[in-house]
Amino acid sequence: MHDKAGSVETASAATSLVPLPPATPAPAPRRRGAMRLLVAPFLFLRRHLWRALSAMALLALCGGATGLLGLFVWTEHHLRAARRAIERGHNGVAIRHLHACRWARPDHPEVLLLCARVARRSGAWTEAEAFLDRYWQLRGDDEPLVLERLLLRATGGEVEAVWLLLQARIDAGGPEAALAREALVAGLLYRFRLRDAATQIERWLEAEPDSPLALFASGKLHEQREQSSDALRTFRRLVEIDPEHDEARLRLTALLLQMSQGEEALAHLEHLRKRLPHNPNAMTQLAQALDLQGRADEARAVLDDCLARHPDHPAALAERGRLAYRDGDGQAAEEFLRRAVQLDPSDVRARNHYQLALGGNGKKAEAAKEREALRRIEADIQRIGIIARGRLQEAPNDPGVPYEVALIALRAGRPKEAHRWLQNALRIDPNHAPTHRALAAYYHETGNPILSARHRALAQRFGGPQKP
């Protein structure tokens, strides 16, 4: 027994010296919890498939409804902003908001009408007509469409045809009265019927002395009459009443620069720089104001930035060429000014600097040719002034007057403006043969043989064939 007990003790001691295998660690409670969370949705789907699908459909429906509601609220915000901007004459701001509206709801009736109104004010009459045609396809003829078509006809110069209808709306008062006054004045200014326009503006200001639309029209009238001091005073008052009227401020700064009042112009243009950072007209005027203040390096930098964004902007090219010529860089000046004159042949200042650059570069024959072209343009400008102050006022229903202005515009290299004057001549007298001949030539040059043939036939019918 003793030996047996000893052997047992020896075995126990030996066993205690042998290392035991490591115990397998138990899964961490956090890991098991995470696994349950990952598996739980799949288990739920397997056990409650139809309930899960119903819940997902409900969530998708709620998400879609929320998205549609958000889009509706976003569109309504831009529509209200566009409506307010148009009421105040802020066309640039209105265009940005209307672009957003058209992206979301391109066929919204009010959006189409407001787009037509801004296009009409901007002179894009064909685009305005297209918006109104789309509205008619969706809604047919209704009162808002009838009003917009009357306003478009008046703005385009058909004032006699719509005068009584718009005058009735003016007499009735309300929001339509201002729209009617604006369109009538725009049409009268376009037709150079400055006395009639002045009468309408005077009555308008009596009714609404602080109306931005009326003040803007008054400033444009003073500009057409070449009454720079009166125009300056009117635009100053307008920007005091409405500091966000960017177009009025741009016209104000243009007048200040013409009078070499660079300091005041610079203050306004710094304001515009924040509101219209990439507008080519504002950038060009800012460069001119900086140069007047002796900050030529900054002016060149602004113009270079402008031309990088708008390489075919005539005024910026002309100003950059002028600075290059002054700096003694004749080659760069010639290149900038050549492009400016090609894009806007009627710019007298650019053509004058161009002929100087050509002469400075030794190109005497080309410079002489440019001087002759400049002389003709200056003579045409004087002739237009005589017509505007005389015959257009004394004989507003003579088709020969707008016809003569159209010929001057054609010589100045402004075919679109000439086309508008020819259309005005036909509104006065649809049978005016010289106008039909001029339109036949215009459409031939612009690649429209059908209209060219039509006006050629009308010219022969009303006036006989043109004599050689």
Coordinates of C-alpha atoms in Angstrom, one line a residue:
M1 CA 0.0 0.0 0.0
H2 CA 2.8 2.3 0.7
D3 CA 4.2 1.7 -2.7
K4 CA 0.9 2.3 -4.3
A5 CA 0.3 5.5 -2.5
G6 CA 3.8 6.7 -3.5
S7 CA 3.2 6.0 -7.1
V8 CA 0.0 8.0 -7.0
E9 CA 1.7 10.9 -5.4
T10 CA 4.5 10.7 -8.0
A11 CA 2.0 10.6 -10.9
S12 CA 0.2 13.6 -9.5
A13 CA 3.4 15.6 -9.2
A14 CA 4.4 14.7 -12.7
T15 CA 1.0 15.6 -14.0
S16 CA 1.2 19.0 -12.4
L17 CA 4.4 19.7 -14.3
V18 CA 2.9 19.1 -17.8
P19 CA 1.5 22.3 -19.3
L20 CA -2.2 22.2 -20.0
P21 CA -3.6 23.3 -23.5
P22 CA -4.9 26.9 -23.5
A23 CA -8.6 27.2 -22.9
T24 CA -10.7 28.4 -25.9
P25 CA -11.9 32.0 -25.2
A26 CA -15.6 32.6 -25.1
P27 CA -17.0 34.9 -27.8
A28 CA -17.0 38.5 -26.8
P29 CA -20.5 39.7 -25.9
R30 CA -20.1 42.8 -28.1
R31 CA -19.3 40.8 -31.2
R32 CA -22.3 38.5 -30.6
G33 CA -24.5 41.6 -30.3
A34 CA -23.2 43.1 -33.6
M35 CA -23.8 39.8 -35.4
R36 CA -27.3 39.7 -34.1
L37 CA -27.9 43.2 -35.4
L38 CA -26.6 42.3 -38.8
V39 CA -28.6 39.1 -39.1
A40 CA -31.8 40.5 -37.6
P41 CA -33.1 42.3 -40.8
F42 CA -32.6 39.1 -42.9
L43 CA -34.3 37.0 -40.2
F44 CA -37.2 39.5 -40.2
L45 CA -37.5 39.4 -44.0
R46 CA -37.6 35.6 -44.0
R47 CA -40.2 35.5 -41.3
H48 CA -42.3 38.6 -42.2
L49 CA -41.7 39.1 -46.0
W50 CA -45.0 40.8 -46.8
R51 CA -44.9 43.1 -43.8
A52 CA -41.3 44.1 -44.7
L53 CA -42.2 44.9 -48.3
S54 CA -45.2 46.9 -47.2
A55 CA -43.0 48.9 -44.8
M56 CA -40.4 49.6 -47.6
A57 CA -43.1 50.7 -50.0
L58 CA -44.5 53.1 -47.4
L59 CA -41.0 54.5 -46.7
A60 CA -40.5 55.0 -50.5
L61 CA -43.8 56.6 -50.9
C62 CA -43.1 59.0 -48.0
G63 CA -39.7 59.8 -49.4
G64 CA -41.1 60.5 -52.9
A65 CA -43.9 62.7 -51.4
T66 CA -41.3 64.6 -49.4
G67 CA -39.1 65.1 -52.5
L68 CA -42.1 66.3 -54.5
L69 CA -43.1 68.7 -51.7
G70 CA -39.6 70.0 -51.5
L71 CA -39.4 70.5 -55.3
F72 CA -42.8 72.3 -55.1
V73 CA -41.7 74.6 -52.3
W74 CA -38.3 75.3 -54.1
T75 CA -40.1 76.1 -57.4
E76 CA -42.7 78.4 -55.6
H77 CA -39.8 80.2 -53.9
H78 CA -38.2 81.0 -57.3
L79 CA -41.5 81.9 -58.9
R80 CA -42.3 84.4 -56.1
A81 CA -38.8 85.9 -56.4
A82 CA -39.1 86.1 -60.2
R83 CA -42.5 87.8 -59.9
R84 CA -41.1 90.4 -57.4
A85 CA -38.1 91.1 -59.6
I86 CA -40.2 91.6 -62.7
E87 CA -42.5 94.0 -60.9
R88 CA -39.4 96.1 -60.0
G89 CA -37.8 95.9 -63.4
H90 CA -34.9 93.6 -62.2
N91 CA -34.8 91.6 -65.4
G92 CA -31.4 90.0 -64.8
V93 CA -32.5 88.7 -61.4
A94 CA -35.8 87.5 -62.8
I95 CA -34.0 85.5 -65.6
R96 CA -32.0 83.6 -63.0
H97 CA -35.1 82.6 -61.0
L98 CA -37.1 81.8 -64.1
H99 CA -34.3 79.4 -65.3
A100 CA -34.7 77.5 -62.0
C101 CA -38.5 77.4 -62.5
R102 CA -38.3 76.2 -66.0
W103 CA -35.9 73.4 -65.0
A104 CA -38.5 72.1 -62.5
R105 CA -41.7 73.0 -64.3
P106 CA -41.1 74.0 -67.9
D107 CA -44.8 74.3 -68.8
H108 CA -46.0 76.1 -65.7
P109 CA -48.5 78.8 -67.2
E110 CA -47.3 81.7 -65.1
V111 CA -43.6 80.8 -65.7
L112 CA -44.3 80.9 -69.5
L113 CA -45.9 84.3 -69.2
L114 CA -43.2 85.7 -67.1
C115 CA -40.5 84.4 -69.4
A116 CA -42.3 86.1 -72.3
R117 CA -42.4 89.3 -70.4
V118 CA -38.7 89.4 -69.6
A119 CA -37.8 88.4 -73.2
R120 CA -40.1 91.2 -74.5
R121 CA -38.3 93.8 -72.2
S122 CA -34.9 92.5 -73.3
G123 CA -35.7 92.9 -77.0
A124 CA -35.9 89.1 -77.6
W125 CA -39.3 89.4 -79.3
T126 CA -39.1 86.1 -81.2
E127 CA -38.3 84.3 -78.0
A128 CA -41.2 86.1 -76.3
E129 CA -43.6 85.0 -79.1
A130 CA -42.4 81.4 -78.7
F131 CA -43.2 81.4 -75.0
L132 CA -46.7 82.8 -75.7
D133 CA -47.3 80.2 -78.4
R134 CA -46.4 77.5 -75.9
Y135 CA -48.8 79.0 -73.4
W136 CA -51.5 79.1 -76.0
Q137 CA -51.0 75.4 -76.8
L138 CA -51.5 74.5 -73.2
R139 CA -54.2 77.0 -72.1
G140 CA -55.7 78.5 -75.3
D141 CA -56.7 82.1 -75.6
D142 CA -57.4 83.6 -72.1
E143 CA -57.1 87.1 -70.6
P144 CA -53.5 86.9 -69.4
L145 CA -52.4 85.7 -72.9
V146 CA -54.3 88.5 -74.7
L147 CA -52.7 91.1 -72.4
E148 CA -49.2 89.8 -73.1
R149 CA -49.7 89.7 -76.8
L150 CA -50.9 93.3 -76.7
L151 CA -47.9 94.3 -74.7
L152 CA -45.6 92.6 -77.2
R153 CA -47.1 94.3 -80.1
A154 CA -46.8 97.7 -78.5
T155 CA -43.2 97.2 -77.5
G156 CA -42.4 96.2 -81.1
G157 CA -43.7 99.5 -82.4
E158 CA -47.3 98.6 -83.3
V159 CA -48.6 101.4 -81.0
E160 CA -51.4 102.6 -83.2
A161 CA -52.9 99.2 -83.5
V162 CA -53.1 98.6 -79.7
W163 CA -53.2 102.1 -78.3
L164 CA -57.0 102.2 -77.4
L165 CA -56.9 98.7 -75.9
L166 CA -54.0 99.5 -73.6
Q167 CA -55.3 103.0 -72.8
A168 CA -58.4 101.4 -71.5
R169 CA -56.3 99.3 -69.1
I170 CA -54.4 102.4 -68.0
D171 CA -57.7 104.2 -67.3
A172 CA -59.0 101.2 -65.3
G173 CA -55.9 101.3 -63.0
G174 CA -54.6 98.3 -61.1
P175 CA -51.4 96.3 -61.8
E176 CA -52.1 96.1 -65.6
A177 CA -51.9 99.9 -65.9
A178 CA -48.2 100.0 -65.3
L179 CA -47.6 97.2 -67.8
A180 CA -49.6 99.0 -70.4
R181 CA -47.8 102.3 -69.8
E182 CA -44.4 100.5 -70.0
A183 CA -45.2 98.8 -73.3
L184 CA -46.6 102.0 -74.9
V185 CA -43.6 104.0 -73.9
A186 CA -41.2 101.3 -75.1
G187 CA -42.9 101.2 -78.5
L188 CA -42.8 105.0 -78.8
L189 CA -39.1 105.1 -77.9
Y190 CA -38.4 102.4 -80.3
R191 CA -40.2 104.4 -83.1
F192 CA -38.4 107.6 -82.0
R193 CA -41.7 109.2 -81.2
L194 CA -40.0 111.1 -78.4
R195 CA -42.7 113.7 -77.9
D196 CA -45.5 111.2 -77.4
A197 CA -43.2 109.1 -75.2
A198 CA -42.5 112.2 -73.0
T199 CA -46.2 112.8 -72.6
Q200 CA -46.8 109.3 -71.5
I201 CA -43.9 109.3 -69.1
E202 CA -45.0 112.6 -67.6
R203 CA -48.5 111.2 -66.9
W204 CA -47.0 108.0 -65.5
L205 CA -44.8 109.9 -63.1
E206 CA -47.7 112.0 -62.0
A207 CA -49.6 108.8 -61.1
E208 CA -46.5 106.9 -59.7
P209 CA -43.7 109.4 -58.9
D210 CA -41.4 106.7 -57.4
S211 CA -42.1 104.0 -59.9
P212 CA -38.8 102.3 -60.9
L213 CA -40.3 101.4 -64.2
A214 CA -41.4 105.0 -64.9
L215 CA -38.1 106.4 -63.8
F216 CA -36.2 103.9 -65.9
A217 CA -38.2 104.9 -69.0
S218 CA -37.6 108.5 -68.2
G219 CA -33.9 108.0 -68.1
K220 CA -33.9 106.2 -71.4
L221 CA -35.9 109.0 -73.0
H222 CA -33.2 111.5 -71.8
E223 CA -30.5 109.3 -73.2
Q224 CA -32.2 109.2 -76.6
R225 CA -32.6 113.0 -76.5
E226 CA -28.9 113.2 -75.6
Q227 CA -29.7 115.0 -72.4
S228 CA -26.9 113.5 -70.4
S229 CA -27.4 115.6 -67.2
D230 CA -31.1 114.9 -67.0
A231 CA -30.5 111.2 -67.6
L232 CA -27.8 111.2 -64.9
R233 CA -30.1 112.8 -62.4
T234 CA -32.9 110.4 -63.2
F235 CA -30.8 107.3 -62.8
R236 CA -29.2 108.6 -59.6
R237 CA -32.7 109.0 -58.2
L238 CA -33.7 105.5 -59.3
V239 CA -30.7 103.7 -57.7
E240 CA -31.4 105.7 -54.5
I241 CA -35.0 104.4 -54.5
D242 CA -34.0 100.9 -55.6
P243 CA -30.4 100.1 -54.9
E244 CA -30.8 96.6 -56.5
H245 CA -31.7 97.9 -59.9
D246 CA -28.6 96.7 -61.7
E247 CA -29.5 97.8 -65.2
A248 CA -30.2 101.4 -64.0
R249 CA -26.9 101.5 -62.2
L250 CA -25.0 100.2 -65.3
R251 CA -26.6 103.0 -67.3
L252 CA -25.6 105.5 -64.6
T253 CA -22.0 104.4 -64.6
A254 CA -21.8 104.5 -68.4
L255 CA -22.9 108.2 -68.2
L256 CA -20.4 108.9 -65.5
L257 CA -17.6 107.4 -67.5
Q258 CA -18.6 109.5 -70.5
M259 CA -18.2 112.5 -68.3
S260 CA -14.9 111.2 -66.9
Q261 CA -16.3 111.1 -63.4
G262 CA -14.3 108.0 -62.5
E263 CA -14.4 108.2 -58.7
E264 CA -18.2 108.1 -58.5
A265 CA -18.4 105.5 -61.3
L266 CA -15.9 103.3 -59.4
A267 CA -18.0 103.3 -56.3
H268 CA -21.1 102.1 -58.2
L269 CA -19.1 99.5 -60.1
E270 CA -17.6 98.0 -57.0
H271 CA -21.2 97.5 -55.9
L272 CA -22.0 95.9 -59.2
R273 CA -18.9 93.7 -59.0
K274 CA -20.4 91.9 -56.0
R275 CA -23.8 91.5 -57.6
L276 CA -22.7 90.8 -61.2
P277 CA -19.2 89.4 -60.8
H278 CA -18.9 88.0 -64.4
N279 CA -21.1 90.5 -66.3
P280 CA -18.9 91.7 -69.3
N281 CA -20.4 95.2 -69.4
A282 CA -19.8 95.7 -65.7
M283 CA -16.3 94.3 -65.9
T284 CA -15.4 96.6 -68.9
Q285 CA -16.8 99.7 -67.2
L286 CA -14.9 98.8 -64.0
A287 CA -11.7 98.7 -66.0
Q288 CA -12.4 102.1 -67.5
A289 CA -13.1 103.5 -64.1
L290 CA -9.9 102.0 -62.7
D291 CA -7.9 103.5 -65.6
L292 CA -9.4 106.9 -65.0
Q293 CA -8.2 106.7 -61.4
G294 CA -4.6 105.9 -62.6
R295 CA -4.9 102.2 -61.7
A296 CA -3.9 100.9 -65.2
D297 CA -2.5 97.6 -64.0
E298 CA -5.7 96.7 -62.3
A299 CA -7.7 97.8 -65.3
R300 CA -5.7 95.4 -67.6
A301 CA -6.1 92.5 -65.1
V302 CA -9.9 93.1 -65.1
L303 CA -10.0 93.2 -68.9
D304 CA -7.9 90.1 -69.2
D305 CA -10.2 88.3 -66.9
C306 CA -13.3 89.5 -68.8
L307 CA -11.9 88.4 -72.1
A308 CA -10.9 85.0 -70.7
R309 CA -14.6 84.6 -69.8
H310 CA -16.1 86.5 -72.8
P311 CA -13.5 86.4 -75.6
D312 CA -15.8 88.0 -78.2
H313 CA -17.1 91.0 -76.1
P314 CA -16.5 94.0 -78.4
A315 CA -16.3 96.7 -75.7
A316 CA -13.8 94.7 -73.7
L317 CA -11.7 94.1 -76.8
A318 CA -11.8 97.8 -77.7
E319 CA -10.8 98.9 -74.2
R320 CA -8.0 96.3 -74.1
G321 CA -6.7 97.5 -77.5
R322 CA -6.8 101.1 -76.4
L323 CA -4.7 100.4 -73.3
A324 CA -2.3 98.3 -75.4
Y325 CA -1.9 101.2 -77.9
R326 CA -1.2 103.6 -75.0
D327 CA 1.3 101.2 -73.6
G328 CA 3.2 101.2 -76.9
D329 CA 2.3 97.6 -77.8
G330 CA 1.1 98.3 -81.4
Q331 CA 0.8 94.7 -82.5
A332 CA -1.4 93.7 -79.6
A333 CA -3.4 96.9 -80.0
E334 CA -4.0 96.2 -83.7
E335 CA -5.2 92.6 -83.0
F336 CA -7.6 93.6 -80.1
L337 CA -9.0 96.5 -82.1
R338 CA -9.4 94.5 -85.3
R339 CA -11.5 91.9 -83.5
A340 CA -13.6 94.7 -81.8
V341 CA -14.3 96.4 -85.1
Q342 CA -15.3 93.2 -86.8
L343 CA -17.7 92.4 -84.0
D344 CA -19.2 95.9 -83.8
P345 CA -18.4 98.0 -86.9
S346 CA -20.5 100.9 -85.6
D347 CA -18.2 101.6 -82.6
V348 CA -16.7 105.0 -83.6
R349 CA -14.3 105.1 -80.7
A350 CA -12.9 101.6 -81.4
R351 CA -12.5 102.4 -85.1
N352 CA -10.7 105.6 -84.3
H353 CA -8.2 103.7 -82.2
Y354 CA -7.9 101.0 -84.8
Q355 CA -6.9 103.4 -87.5
L356 CA -4.4 104.9 -85.1
A357 CA -2.9 101.5 -84.4
L358 CA -2.7 100.7 -88.1
G359 CA -0.9 103.9 -88.8
G360 CA 1.5 103.4 -86.0
N361 CA 2.3 99.9 -87.3
G362 CA 3.2 101.4 -90.7
K363 CA 0.0 100.2 -92.5
K364 CA -0.9 103.5 -94.1
A365 CA -3.3 102.2 -96.8
E366 CA -5.3 100.3 -94.3
A367 CA -5.4 103.2 -91.9
A368 CA -6.6 105.5 -94.7
K369 CA -9.4 103.0 -95.5
E370 CA -10.5 102.9 -91.8
R371 CA -10.5 106.7 -91.7
E372 CA -12.8 106.9 -94.6
A373 CA -15.1 104.3 -93.0
L374 CA -15.0 106.3 -89.8
R375 CA -16.0 109.5 -91.7
R376 CA -19.0 107.8 -93.2
I377 CA -20.1 106.4 -89.9
E378 CA -19.9 109.8 -88.2
A379 CA -21.9 111.3 -91.0
D380 CA -24.5 108.7 -90.6
I381 CA -24.7 109.3 -86.9
Q382 CA -25.3 113.0 -87.5
R383 CA -27.9 112.1 -90.1
I384 CA -29.7 109.9 -87.6
G385 CA -29.7 112.7 -85.1
I386 CA -31.3 115.0 -87.6
I387 CA -33.9 112.5 -88.4
A388 CA -34.7 111.7 -84.8
R389 CA -35.1 115.3 -83.8
G390 CA -36.9 116.3 -87.0
R391 CA -38.6 114.0 -89.4
L392 CA -39.5 111.2 -87.0
Q393 CA -41.3 113.8 -84.8
E394 CA -42.9 115.7 -87.7
A395 CA -43.9 112.7 -89.9
P396 CA -44.3 109.6 -87.6
N397 CA -46.5 107.9 -90.3
D398 CA -44.0 108.4 -93.2
P399 CA -42.5 105.0 -94.1
G400 CA -39.6 106.7 -95.8
V401 CA -38.2 107.8 -92.4
P402 CA -37.7 104.4 -90.8
Y403 CA -36.6 103.1 -94.3
E404 CA -33.8 105.7 -94.4
V405 CA -32.7 104.8 -90.8
A406 CA -32.6 101.2 -91.8
L407 CA -30.2 102.0 -94.7
I408 CA -28.0 103.9 -92.3
A409 CA -28.0 100.9 -89.9
L410 CA -27.1 98.6 -92.8
R411 CA -24.1 100.8 -93.7
A412 CA -23.0 100.8 -90.1
G413 CA -22.9 97.0 -90.1
R414 CA -26.0 96.5 -87.9
P415 CA -28.3 94.3 -89.9
K416 CA -30.6 93.2 -87.1
E417 CA -31.3 96.9 -86.2
A418 CA -31.9 97.6 -89.9
H419 CA -34.3 94.7 -90.1
R420 CA -36.4 96.2 -87.2
W421 CA -36.5 99.6 -88.9
L422 CA -37.7 98.0 -92.1
Q423 CA -40.4 96.1 -90.3
N424 CA -41.5 99.4 -88.8
A425 CA -41.7 101.0 -92.2
L426 CA -44.0 98.1 -93.3
R427 CA -46.2 98.6 -90.3
I428 CA -46.7 102.2 -91.4
D429 CA -47.2 101.2 -95.1
P430 CA -47.3 97.5 -96.0
N431 CA -47.1 98.5 -99.7
H432 CA -43.8 100.5 -99.5
A433 CA -41.9 99.1 -102.4
P434 CA -38.4 100.4 -101.4
T435 CA -38.7 98.6 -98.0
H436 CA -39.7 95.4 -99.7
R437 CA -36.6 95.7 -102.0
A438 CA -34.4 96.2 -99.0
L439 CA -35.9 93.2 -97.2
A440 CA -35.4 91.1 -100.3
A441 CA -31.7 92.0 -100.2
Y442 CA -31.5 91.4 -96.4
Y443 CA -33.1 88.0 -96.6
H444 CA -30.8 87.1 -99.6
E445 CA -27.7 88.0 -97.5
T446 CA -28.9 86.1 -94.5
G447 CA -29.7 82.9 -96.4
N448 CA -33.5 82.9 -96.5
P449 CA -34.4 82.6 -100.3
I450 CA -38.1 82.1 -99.7
L451 CA -38.6 85.4 -97.9
S452 CA -36.2 87.1 -100.3
A453 CA -38.3 86.0 -103.3
R454 CA -41.5 87.0 -101.5
H455 CA -40.4 90.6 -100.8
R456 CA -38.9 90.9 -104.3
A457 CA -42.3 90.0 -105.8
L458 CA -44.1 92.5 -103.5
A459 CA -41.6 95.2 -104.5
Q460 CA -42.4 94.6 -108.1
R461 CA -46.2 94.5 -107.4
F462 CA -46.2 97.8 -105.5
G463 CA -43.5 99.8 -107.3
G464 CA -42.4 98.0 -110.4
P465 CA -39.0 96.5 -111.0
Q466 CA -36.0 98.3 -109.6
K467 CA -34.3 100.5 -112.1
P468 CA -30.6 99.7 -112.8

